[in-house]
Coordinates of C-alpha atoms and ligand atoms in Angstrom, one line a residue:
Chain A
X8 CA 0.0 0.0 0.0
X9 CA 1.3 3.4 -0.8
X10 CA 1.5 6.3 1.6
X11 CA -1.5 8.1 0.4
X12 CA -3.5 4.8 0.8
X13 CA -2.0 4.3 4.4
X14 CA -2.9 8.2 5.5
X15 CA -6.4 7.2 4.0
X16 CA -6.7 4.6 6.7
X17 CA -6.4 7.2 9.2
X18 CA -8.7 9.6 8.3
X19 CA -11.5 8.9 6.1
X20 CA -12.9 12.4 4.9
X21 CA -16.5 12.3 4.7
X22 CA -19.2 14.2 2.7
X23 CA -22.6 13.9 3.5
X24 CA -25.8 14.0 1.1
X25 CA -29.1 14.4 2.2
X26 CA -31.7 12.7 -1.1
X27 CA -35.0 13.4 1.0
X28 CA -34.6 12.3 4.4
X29 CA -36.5 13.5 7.4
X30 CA -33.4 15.1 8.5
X31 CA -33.2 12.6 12.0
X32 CA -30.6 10.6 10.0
X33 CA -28.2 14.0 9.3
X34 CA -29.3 14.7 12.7
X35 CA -27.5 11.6 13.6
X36 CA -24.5 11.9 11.8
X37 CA -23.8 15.1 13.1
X38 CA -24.3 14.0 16.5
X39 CA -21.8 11.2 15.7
X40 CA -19.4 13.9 14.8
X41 CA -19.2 15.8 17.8
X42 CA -18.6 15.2 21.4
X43 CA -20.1 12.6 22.8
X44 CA -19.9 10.1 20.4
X45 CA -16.6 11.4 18.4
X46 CA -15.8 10.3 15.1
X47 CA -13.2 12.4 14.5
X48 CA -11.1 10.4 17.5
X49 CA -10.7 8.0 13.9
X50 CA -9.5 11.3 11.8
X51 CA -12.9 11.4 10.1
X52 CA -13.3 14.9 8.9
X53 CA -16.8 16.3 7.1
X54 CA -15.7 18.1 4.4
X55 CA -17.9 20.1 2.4
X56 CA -16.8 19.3 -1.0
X57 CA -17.4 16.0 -2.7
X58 CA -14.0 16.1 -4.6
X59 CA -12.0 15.9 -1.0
X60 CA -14.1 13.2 0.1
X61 CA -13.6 9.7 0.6
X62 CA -16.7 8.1 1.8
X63 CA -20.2 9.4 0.9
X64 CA -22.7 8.9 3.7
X65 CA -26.2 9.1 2.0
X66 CA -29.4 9.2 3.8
X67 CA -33.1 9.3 2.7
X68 CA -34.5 7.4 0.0
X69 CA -33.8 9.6 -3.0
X70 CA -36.5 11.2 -4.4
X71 CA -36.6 11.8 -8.2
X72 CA -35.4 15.0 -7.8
X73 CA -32.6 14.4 -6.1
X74 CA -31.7 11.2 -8.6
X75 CA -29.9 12.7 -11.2
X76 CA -27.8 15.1 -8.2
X77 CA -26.8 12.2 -6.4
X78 CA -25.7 10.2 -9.8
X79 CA -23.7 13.5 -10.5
X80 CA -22.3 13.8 -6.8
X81 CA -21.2 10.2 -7.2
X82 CA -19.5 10.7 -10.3
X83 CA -17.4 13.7 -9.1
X84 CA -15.7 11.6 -6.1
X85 CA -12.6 10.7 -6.8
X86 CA -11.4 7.2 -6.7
X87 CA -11.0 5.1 -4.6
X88 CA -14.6 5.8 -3.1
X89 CA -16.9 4.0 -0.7
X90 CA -20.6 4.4 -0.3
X91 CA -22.7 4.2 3.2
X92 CA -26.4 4.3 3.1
X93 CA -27.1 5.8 6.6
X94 CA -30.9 4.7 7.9
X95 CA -34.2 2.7 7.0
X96 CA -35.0 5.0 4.1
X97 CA -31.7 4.7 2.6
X98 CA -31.3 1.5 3.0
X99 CA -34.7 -0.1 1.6
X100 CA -36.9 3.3 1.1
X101 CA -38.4 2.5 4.3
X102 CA -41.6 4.4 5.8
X103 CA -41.6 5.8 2.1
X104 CA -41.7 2.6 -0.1
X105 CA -44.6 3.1 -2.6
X106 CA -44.3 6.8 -3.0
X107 CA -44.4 7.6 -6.5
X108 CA -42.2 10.7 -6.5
X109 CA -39.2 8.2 -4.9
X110 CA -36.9 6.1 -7.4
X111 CA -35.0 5.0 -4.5
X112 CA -33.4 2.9 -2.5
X113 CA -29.9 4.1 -3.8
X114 CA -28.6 0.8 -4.4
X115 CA -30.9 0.3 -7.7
X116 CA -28.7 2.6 -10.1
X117 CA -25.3 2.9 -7.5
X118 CA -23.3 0.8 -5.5
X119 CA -23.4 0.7 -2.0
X120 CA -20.4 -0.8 0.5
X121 CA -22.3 -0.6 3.9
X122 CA -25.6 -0.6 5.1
X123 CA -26.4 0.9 8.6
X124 CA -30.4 -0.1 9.5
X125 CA -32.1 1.7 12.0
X126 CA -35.0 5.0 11.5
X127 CA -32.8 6.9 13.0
X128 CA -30.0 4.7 13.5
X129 CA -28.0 5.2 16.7
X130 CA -24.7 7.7 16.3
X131 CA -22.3 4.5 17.5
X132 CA -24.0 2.5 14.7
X133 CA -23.1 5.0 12.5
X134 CA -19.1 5.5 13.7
X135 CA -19.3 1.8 12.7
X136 CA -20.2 2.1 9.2
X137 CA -17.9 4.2 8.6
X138 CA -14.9 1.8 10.0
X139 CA -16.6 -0.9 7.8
X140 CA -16.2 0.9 5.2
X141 CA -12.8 1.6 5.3
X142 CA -12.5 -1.9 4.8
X143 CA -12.4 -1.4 1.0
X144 CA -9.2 0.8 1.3
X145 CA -7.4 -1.6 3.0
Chain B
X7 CA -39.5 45.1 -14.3
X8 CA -40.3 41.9 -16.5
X9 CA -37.1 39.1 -16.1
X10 CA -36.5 39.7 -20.0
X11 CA -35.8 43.0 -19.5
X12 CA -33.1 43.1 -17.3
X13 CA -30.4 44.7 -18.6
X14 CA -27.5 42.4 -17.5
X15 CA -24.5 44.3 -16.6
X16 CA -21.5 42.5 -16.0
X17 CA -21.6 43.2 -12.4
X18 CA -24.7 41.2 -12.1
X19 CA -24.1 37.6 -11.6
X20 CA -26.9 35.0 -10.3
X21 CA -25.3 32.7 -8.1
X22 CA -26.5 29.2 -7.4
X23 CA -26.6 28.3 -3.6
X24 CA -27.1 24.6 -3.2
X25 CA -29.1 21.8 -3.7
X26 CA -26.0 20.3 -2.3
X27 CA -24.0 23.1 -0.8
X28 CA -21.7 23.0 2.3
X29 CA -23.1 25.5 4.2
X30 CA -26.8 23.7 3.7
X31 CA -27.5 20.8 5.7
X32 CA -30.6 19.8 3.0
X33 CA -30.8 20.4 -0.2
X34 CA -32.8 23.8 -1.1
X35 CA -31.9 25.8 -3.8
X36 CA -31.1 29.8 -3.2
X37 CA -30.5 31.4 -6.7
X38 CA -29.1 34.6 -5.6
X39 CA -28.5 37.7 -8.1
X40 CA -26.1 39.8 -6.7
X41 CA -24.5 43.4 -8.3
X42 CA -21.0 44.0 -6.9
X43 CA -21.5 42.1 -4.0
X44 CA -24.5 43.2 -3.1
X45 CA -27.7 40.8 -3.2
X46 CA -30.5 42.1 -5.0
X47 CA -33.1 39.2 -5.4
X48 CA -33.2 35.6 -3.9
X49 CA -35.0 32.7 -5.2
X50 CA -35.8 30.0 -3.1
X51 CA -36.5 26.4 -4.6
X52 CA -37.4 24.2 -2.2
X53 CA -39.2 20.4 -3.9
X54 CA -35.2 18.7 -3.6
X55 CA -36.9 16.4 -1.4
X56 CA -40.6 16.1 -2.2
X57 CA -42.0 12.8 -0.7
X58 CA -45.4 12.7 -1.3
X59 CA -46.0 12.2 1.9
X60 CA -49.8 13.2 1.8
X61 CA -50.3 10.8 -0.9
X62 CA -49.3 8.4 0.8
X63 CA -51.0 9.2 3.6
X64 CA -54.4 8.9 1.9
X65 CA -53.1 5.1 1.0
X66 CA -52.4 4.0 4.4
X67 CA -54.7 3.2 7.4
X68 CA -54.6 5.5 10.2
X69 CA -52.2 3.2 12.4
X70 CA -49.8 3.3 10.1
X71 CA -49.8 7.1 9.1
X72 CA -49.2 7.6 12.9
X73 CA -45.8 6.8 12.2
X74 CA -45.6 8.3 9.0
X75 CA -46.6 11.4 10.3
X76 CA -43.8 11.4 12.4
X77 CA -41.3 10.8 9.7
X78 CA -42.1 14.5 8.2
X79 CA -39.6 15.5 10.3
X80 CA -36.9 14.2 12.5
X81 CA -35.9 17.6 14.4
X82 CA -40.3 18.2 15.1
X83 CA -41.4 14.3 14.9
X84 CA -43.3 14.7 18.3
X85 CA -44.7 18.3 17.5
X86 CA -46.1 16.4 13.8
X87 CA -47.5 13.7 15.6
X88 CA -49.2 15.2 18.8
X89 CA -50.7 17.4 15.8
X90 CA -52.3 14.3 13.8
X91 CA -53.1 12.8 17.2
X92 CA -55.0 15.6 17.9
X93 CA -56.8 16.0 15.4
X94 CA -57.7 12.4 14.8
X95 CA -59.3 12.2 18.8
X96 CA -61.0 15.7 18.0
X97 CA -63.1 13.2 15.0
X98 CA -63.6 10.2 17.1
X99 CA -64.4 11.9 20.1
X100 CA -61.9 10.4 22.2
X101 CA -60.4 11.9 25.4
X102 CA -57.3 11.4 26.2
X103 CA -56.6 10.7 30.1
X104 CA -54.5 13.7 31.7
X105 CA -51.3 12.0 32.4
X106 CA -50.8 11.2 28.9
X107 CA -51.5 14.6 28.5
X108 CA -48.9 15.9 30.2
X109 CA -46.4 13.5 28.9
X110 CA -47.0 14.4 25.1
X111 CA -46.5 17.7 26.2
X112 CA -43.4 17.4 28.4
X113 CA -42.2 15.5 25.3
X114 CA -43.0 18.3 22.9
X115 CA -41.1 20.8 25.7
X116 CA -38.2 18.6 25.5
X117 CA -38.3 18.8 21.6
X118 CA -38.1 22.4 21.6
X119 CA -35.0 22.2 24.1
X120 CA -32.9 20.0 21.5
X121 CA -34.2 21.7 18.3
X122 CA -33.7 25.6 19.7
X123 CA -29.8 23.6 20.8
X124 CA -30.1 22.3 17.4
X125 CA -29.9 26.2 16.0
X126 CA -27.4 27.9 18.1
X127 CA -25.3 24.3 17.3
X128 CA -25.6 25.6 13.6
X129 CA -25.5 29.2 13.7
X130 CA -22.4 29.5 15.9
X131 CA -21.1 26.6 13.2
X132 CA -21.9 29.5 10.5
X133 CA -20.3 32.3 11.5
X134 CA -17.2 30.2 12.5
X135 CA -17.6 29.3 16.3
X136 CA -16.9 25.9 16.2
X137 CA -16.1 25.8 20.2
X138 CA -19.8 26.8 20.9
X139 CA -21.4 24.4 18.0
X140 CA -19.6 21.3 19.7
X141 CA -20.7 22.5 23.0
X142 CA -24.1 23.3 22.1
X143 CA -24.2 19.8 20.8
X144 CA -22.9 18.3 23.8
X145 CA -25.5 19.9 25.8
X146 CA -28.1 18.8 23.5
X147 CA -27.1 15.1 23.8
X148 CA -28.4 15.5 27.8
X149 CA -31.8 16.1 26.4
X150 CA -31.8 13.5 23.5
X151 CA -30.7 11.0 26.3
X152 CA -33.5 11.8 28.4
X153 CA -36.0 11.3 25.4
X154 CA -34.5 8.3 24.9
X155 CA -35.0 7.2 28.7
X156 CA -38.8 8.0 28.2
X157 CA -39.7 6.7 25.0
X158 CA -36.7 4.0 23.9
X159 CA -35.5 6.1 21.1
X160 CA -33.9 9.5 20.4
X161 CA -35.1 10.8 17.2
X162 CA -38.5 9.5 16.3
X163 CA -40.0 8.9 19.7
X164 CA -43.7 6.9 18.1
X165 CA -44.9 8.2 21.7
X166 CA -48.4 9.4 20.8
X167 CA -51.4 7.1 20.2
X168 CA -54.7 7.6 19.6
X169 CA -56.2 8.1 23.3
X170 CA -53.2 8.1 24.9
X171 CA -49.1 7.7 24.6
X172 CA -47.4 4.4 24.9
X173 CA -44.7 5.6 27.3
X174 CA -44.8 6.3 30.7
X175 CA -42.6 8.7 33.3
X176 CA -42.4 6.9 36.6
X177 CA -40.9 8.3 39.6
X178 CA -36.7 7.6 39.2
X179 CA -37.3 9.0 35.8
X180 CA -38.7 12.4 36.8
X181 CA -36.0 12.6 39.4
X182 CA -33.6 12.0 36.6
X183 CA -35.5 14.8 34.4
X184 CA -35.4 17.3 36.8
X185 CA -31.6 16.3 37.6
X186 CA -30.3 16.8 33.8
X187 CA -32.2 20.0 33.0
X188 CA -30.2 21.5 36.0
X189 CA -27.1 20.6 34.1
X190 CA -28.4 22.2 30.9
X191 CA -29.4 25.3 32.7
X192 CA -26.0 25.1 33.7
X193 CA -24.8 25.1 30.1
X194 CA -27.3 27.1 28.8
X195 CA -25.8 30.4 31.2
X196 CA -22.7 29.5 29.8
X197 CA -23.6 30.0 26.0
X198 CA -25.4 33.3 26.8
X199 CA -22.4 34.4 28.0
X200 CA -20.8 33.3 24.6
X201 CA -23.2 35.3 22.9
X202 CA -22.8 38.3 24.7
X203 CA -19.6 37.9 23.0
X204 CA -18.0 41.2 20.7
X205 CA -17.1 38.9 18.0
X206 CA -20.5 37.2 17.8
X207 CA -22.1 40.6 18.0
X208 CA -20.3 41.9 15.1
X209 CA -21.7 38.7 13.3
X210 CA -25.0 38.9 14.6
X211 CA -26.4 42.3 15.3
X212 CA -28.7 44.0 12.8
X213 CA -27.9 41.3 10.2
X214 CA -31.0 39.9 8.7
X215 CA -33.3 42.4 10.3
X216 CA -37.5 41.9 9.8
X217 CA -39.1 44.7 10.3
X218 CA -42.2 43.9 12.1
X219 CA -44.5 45.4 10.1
X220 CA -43.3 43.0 7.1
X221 CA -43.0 40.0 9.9
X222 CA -46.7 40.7 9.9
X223 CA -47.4 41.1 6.2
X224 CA -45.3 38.0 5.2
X225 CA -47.4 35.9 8.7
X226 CA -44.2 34.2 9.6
X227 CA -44.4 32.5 12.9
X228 CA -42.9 30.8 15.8
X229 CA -39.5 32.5 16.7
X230 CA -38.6 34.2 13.4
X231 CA -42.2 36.1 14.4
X232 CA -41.2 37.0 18.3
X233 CA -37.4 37.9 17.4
X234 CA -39.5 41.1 15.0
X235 CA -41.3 41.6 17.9
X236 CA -44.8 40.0 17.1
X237 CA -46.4 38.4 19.9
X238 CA -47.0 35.5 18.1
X239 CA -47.5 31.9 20.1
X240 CA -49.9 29.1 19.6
X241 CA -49.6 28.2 23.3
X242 CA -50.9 31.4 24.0
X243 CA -53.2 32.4 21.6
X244 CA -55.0 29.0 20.9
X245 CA -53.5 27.1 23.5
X246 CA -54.4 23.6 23.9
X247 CA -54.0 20.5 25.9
X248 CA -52.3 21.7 29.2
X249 CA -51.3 25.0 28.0
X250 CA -54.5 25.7 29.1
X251 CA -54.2 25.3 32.6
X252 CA -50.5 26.3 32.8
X253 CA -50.4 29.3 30.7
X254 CA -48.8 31.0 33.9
X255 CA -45.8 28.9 34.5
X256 CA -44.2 30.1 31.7
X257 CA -43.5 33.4 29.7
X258 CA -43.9 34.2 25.6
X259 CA -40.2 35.4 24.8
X260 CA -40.5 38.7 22.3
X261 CA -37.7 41.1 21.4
X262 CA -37.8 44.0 19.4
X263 CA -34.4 44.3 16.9
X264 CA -35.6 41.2 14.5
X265 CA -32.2 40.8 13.9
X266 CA -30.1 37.4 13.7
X267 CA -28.9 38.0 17.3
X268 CA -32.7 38.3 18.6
X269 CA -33.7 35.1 17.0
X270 CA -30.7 33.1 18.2
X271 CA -31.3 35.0 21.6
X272 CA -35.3 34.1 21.6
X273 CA -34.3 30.5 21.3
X274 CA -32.0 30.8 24.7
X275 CA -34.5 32.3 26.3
X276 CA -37.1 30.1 25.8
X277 CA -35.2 27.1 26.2
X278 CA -35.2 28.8 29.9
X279 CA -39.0 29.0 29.9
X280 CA -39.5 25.5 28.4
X281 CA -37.0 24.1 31.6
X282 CA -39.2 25.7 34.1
X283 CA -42.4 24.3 32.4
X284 CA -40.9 20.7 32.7
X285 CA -40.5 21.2 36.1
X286 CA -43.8 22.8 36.9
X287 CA -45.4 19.8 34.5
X288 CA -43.4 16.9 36.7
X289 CA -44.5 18.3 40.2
X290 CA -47.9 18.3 38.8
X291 CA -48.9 15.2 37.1
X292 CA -51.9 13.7 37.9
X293 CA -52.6 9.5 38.9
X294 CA -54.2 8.5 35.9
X295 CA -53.9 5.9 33.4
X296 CA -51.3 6.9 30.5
X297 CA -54.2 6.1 27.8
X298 CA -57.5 4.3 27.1
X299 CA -57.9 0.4 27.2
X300 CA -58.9 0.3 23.6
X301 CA -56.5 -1.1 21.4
X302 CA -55.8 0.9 18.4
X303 CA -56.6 -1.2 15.7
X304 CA -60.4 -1.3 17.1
X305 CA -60.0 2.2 17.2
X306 CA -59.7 3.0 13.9
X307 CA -62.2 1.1 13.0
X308 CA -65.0 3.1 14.8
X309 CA -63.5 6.4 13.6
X310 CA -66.4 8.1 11.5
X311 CA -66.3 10.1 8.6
X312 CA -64.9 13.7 9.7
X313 CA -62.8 16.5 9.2
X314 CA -60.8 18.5 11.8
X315 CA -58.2 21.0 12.2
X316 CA -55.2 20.8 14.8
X317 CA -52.7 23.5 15.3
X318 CA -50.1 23.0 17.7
X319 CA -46.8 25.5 18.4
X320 CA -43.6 23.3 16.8
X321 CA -39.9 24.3 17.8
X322 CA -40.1 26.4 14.7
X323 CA -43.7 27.9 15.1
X324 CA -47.0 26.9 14.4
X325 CA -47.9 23.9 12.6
X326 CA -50.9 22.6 11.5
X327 CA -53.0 19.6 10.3
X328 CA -55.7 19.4 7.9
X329 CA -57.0 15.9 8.9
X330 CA -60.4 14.3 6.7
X331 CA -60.9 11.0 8.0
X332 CA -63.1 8.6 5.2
X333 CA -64.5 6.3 7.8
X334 CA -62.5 3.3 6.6
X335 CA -59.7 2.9 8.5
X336 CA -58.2 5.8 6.3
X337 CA -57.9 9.2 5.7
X338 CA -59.2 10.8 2.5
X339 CA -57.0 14.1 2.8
X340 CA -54.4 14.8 5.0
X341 CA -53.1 18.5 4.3
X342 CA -50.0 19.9 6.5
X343 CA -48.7 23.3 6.8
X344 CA -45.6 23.6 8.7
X345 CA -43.8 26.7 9.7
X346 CA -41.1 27.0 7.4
X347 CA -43.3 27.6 4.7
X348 CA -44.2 31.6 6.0
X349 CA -40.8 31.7 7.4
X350 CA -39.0 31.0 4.5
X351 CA -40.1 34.2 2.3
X352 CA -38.9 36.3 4.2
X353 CA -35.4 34.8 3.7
X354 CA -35.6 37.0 0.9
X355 CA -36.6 40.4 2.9
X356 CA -33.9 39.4 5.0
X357 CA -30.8 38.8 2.3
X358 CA -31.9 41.9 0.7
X359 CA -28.6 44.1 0.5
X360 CA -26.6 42.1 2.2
X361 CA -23.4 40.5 1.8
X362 CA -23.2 36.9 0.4
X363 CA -21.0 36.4 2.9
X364 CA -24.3 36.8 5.3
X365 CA -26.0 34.0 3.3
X366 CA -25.4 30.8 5.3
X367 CA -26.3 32.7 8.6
X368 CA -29.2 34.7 7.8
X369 CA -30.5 31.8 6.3
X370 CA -30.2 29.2 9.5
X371 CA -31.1 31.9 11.6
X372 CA -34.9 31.7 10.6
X373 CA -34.0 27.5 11.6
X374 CA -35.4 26.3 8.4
X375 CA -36.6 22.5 7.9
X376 CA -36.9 21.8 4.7
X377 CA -37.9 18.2 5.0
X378 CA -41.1 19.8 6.4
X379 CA -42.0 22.1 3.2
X380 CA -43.1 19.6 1.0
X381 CA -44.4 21.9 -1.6
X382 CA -43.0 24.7 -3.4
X383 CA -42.6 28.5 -3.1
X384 CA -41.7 30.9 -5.8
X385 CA -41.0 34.2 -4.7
X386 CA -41.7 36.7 -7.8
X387 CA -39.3 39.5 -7.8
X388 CA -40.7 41.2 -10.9
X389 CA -44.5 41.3 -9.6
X390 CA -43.7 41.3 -5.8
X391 CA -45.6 38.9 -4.8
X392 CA -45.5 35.1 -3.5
X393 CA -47.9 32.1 -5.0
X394 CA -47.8 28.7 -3.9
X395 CA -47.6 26.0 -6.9
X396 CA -47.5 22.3 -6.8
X397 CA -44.8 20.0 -8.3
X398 CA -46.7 19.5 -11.3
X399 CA -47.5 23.7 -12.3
X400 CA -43.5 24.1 -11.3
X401 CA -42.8 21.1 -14.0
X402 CA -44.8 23.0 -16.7
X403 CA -43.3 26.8 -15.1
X404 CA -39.3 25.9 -15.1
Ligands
SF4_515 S1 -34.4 6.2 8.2 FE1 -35.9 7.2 9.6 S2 -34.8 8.8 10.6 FE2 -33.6 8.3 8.8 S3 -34.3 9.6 7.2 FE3 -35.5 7.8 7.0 S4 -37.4 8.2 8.2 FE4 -35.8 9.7 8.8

């Protein structure tokens, strides 16, 4: 492994996309960022530009008209990339399955590396998707 | 001025703010025109994440739009579903017994604390303070903990049911309550000191000022409304449930400047009011059962045909449900209006003249949820005036 893939290890930059969540999910991941919970103790940093970012945490169970931004989001990350689909929604479309005006879950037209269940799931689930995901860097 | 007319200068630029934007934590669209600088119109385009959430509401029996309901929003999920609730026992005629009561609303109070910790989180996170935004957050994970204690979950707490809540507060509980919201008072002094801060002034003061008399003219509500000095509260004006009775153990929160710094300021304060409302609501709660023996699925069933209206006071203002029941197990029409609808025209009042550097702030200031607005605004420069369409007229319009 080289030494940019080694530095990756230790600290994941994260971006996060919201495709028509209730918002409890970014809730969530915020709260997983700060304080109590502390993702950043594994040098995860949320950076707000897709290009910097190494894993995408996507929540909600994009809507149509958030399809065609989150196909372009994806495409700008640079490679290597990783994919998390934080919550119920994101995961399987959950309370929102059957709504015409929603063409997700994401992983019909995109791959997706981890799955964290839960509507919201909790912030330590969340710091553990993210280490799962960094999996694929290894 | 029609838009083909504009003569466009090479000063004037129109900058796209978002759907997917740093400063934004959802994805709304701000197309802002600015000359030199300075920002002459604002767009605002909210339908990013349209859900159809009232269509699917009108598919679904009533026990399982309960927790639909909720879903609207994760940062006001008990204020949406207390709402519905409300509405739906106004149809069938069902009481509720008091203690349930007084948990729903004890829950609702505690909702308010994390959301209003929610916003000064963001706002100090804005304008570059991210001490206070971890701290805020820190303080806020006292509450969520608490919620969690109560109802088994932090975010979406699926407390409410028709006649009653599922949850109960026994007595180690309400000690615990009472304990933590001392420590959040605690906090809470601490980041009004922060605030009273120069450099957070200099941010703040009389950036994003509302006028009053175009708070009234635009009707926004909750906080955005009381920071322009509008004494505007559903608690007060139309209270319900046990507002009624304890009206007097806590005070509606106005200032005057309706500038960012009231509206973050309105939110400390009435975090303050909301603590000492707990605490009245815990000495006080009555013996009773926490709801009805019914079960819920024989509920619904006896629900009759009916309509009813249910406004309640969300963290960000009042929020109301159409609800039209079609005596099957269903609902015919379920219509909500939640506050950032109101609040989020005068965005544009607000960004008027500013710098685009004020963008982010001015705009979190009014605490916006977009995941609430399901529907779409356009604010028309040219004509001055502000019409409501639905998805399919914006389709044909853009
Ligand atoms: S999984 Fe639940 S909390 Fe997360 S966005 Fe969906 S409805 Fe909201």
């Amino acid at each position: 492994m080289n030494i940019t893939g080694k530095a990756r290890l230790k600290s994941p930059w994260l971006f996060h996309l919201n495709t028509g969540s209730c918002n409890g999910c970014d809730i969530e991941i915020l709260a997983a960022l700060t304080p109590r919970y502390d993702a950043e103790r594994f040098g995860c940093m949320l950076v707000a530009s897709i290009r910097h970012a190494d894993i995408l945490l996507l929540t909600g169970p994009v809507t149509t008209q958030m399809h065609e931004r989150l196909l372009r989001v994806y495409e700008q990350m640079p490679e290597p990339k990783a994919v998390v689909a934080v919550g119920s929604c994101a995961v399987s479309g959950g309370v929102y399955t059957g709504s015409p005006v929603v063409d997700g879950p994401a992983d019909k037209f995109m791959p997706v590396d981890v799955y964290v269940a839960g509507c919201p799931p909790r912030p330590e689930a969340i710091v553990k998707g993210i280490l799962e995901a960094l999996r694929k860097f290894r | 001025m029609d838009a083909r007319n504009i003569d466009y200068e090479y000063s004037r630029l129109i900058l796209p703010v978002g759907p997917v934007h740093p400063s934004l934590k959802e994805p709304v669209n701000l197309s802002v025109t600015v000359v030199n600088e300075e920002i002459v119109d604002v767009n605002v385009k909210l339908n990013y994440i349209y859900r159809g959430i009232e269509y699917l509401a009108e598919r679904r029996n009533i026990a399982q739009t309960i927790y639909l309901v909720e879903r609207i929003c994760g940062l006001c999920s008990q204020a949406h579903s207390l709402t519905f609730i409300q509405a739906l026992e106004e149809i069938a005629n069902i009481q509720p017994p008091e203690r349930a009561e007084f948990i729903r609303v004890i829950c609702a109070e505690l909702e308010r604390i994390h959301s209003h910790m929610l916003l000064l989180g963001v706002v100090a996170y804005d304008i570059g303070l991210d001490t206070l935004f971890m701290y805020a957050f820190k303080s806020r994970e006292t509450v969520m903990d608490l919620l969690e204690k109560i109802s088994g979950k932090r975010v979406h707490h699926d407390l409410n049911t028709i006649g009653g809540v599922r949850f109960d507060i026994d007595e180690d509980l309400r000690r615990l309550i009472i304990k933590e919201l001392k420590y959040v008072k605690r906090n809470l002094d601490y980041i009004s000191e922060v605030l009273e801060d120069a450099t957070v002034e200099n941010r703040l003061r009389e950036v994003g000022v509302l006028p009053s008399k175009i708070a009234e003219e635009l009707s926004v509500v909750g906080p955005t409304a009381r920071g322009s000095g509008l004494t505007k509260d559903v608690r007060f004006n139309r209270s319900y449930s046990v507002y009624r009775d304890y009206k007097n153990s806590f005070k509606i929160v106005v200032l005057k400047d309706g500038d960012c710094l009231a509206r973050v300021k309105i939110r400390v304060l009435e975090v303050y009011e909301s603590i000492s409302l707990i605490e009245t609501l815990l000495d006080n709660m009555p013996d009773t059962p926490i709801r009805i023996g019914e079960r819920i699925l024989k509920i619904i069933k006896r629900i009759p045909v009916g309509e009813a209206i249910s406004i309640v006071e969300a963290p960000r203002g009042q929020l109301a449900h159409y609800v039209y029941t079609n005596g099957g197990e269903g609902l015919k029409r379920l219509s909500v209006r939640t506050p950032t609808i109101p609040n989020i025209t005068a965005v544009k009042y607000m960004l008027m003249h500013r710098q685009i550097a004020d963008i982010p702030v001015v705009f979190s200031s009014i605490d916006p949820c977009i995941s609430c607005a399901n529907r779409v605004t356009v604010t028309d420069a040219a004509k001055n005036k502000t019409i409501i369409v639905n998805l399919e007229n914006l389709r044909r319009r853009m």
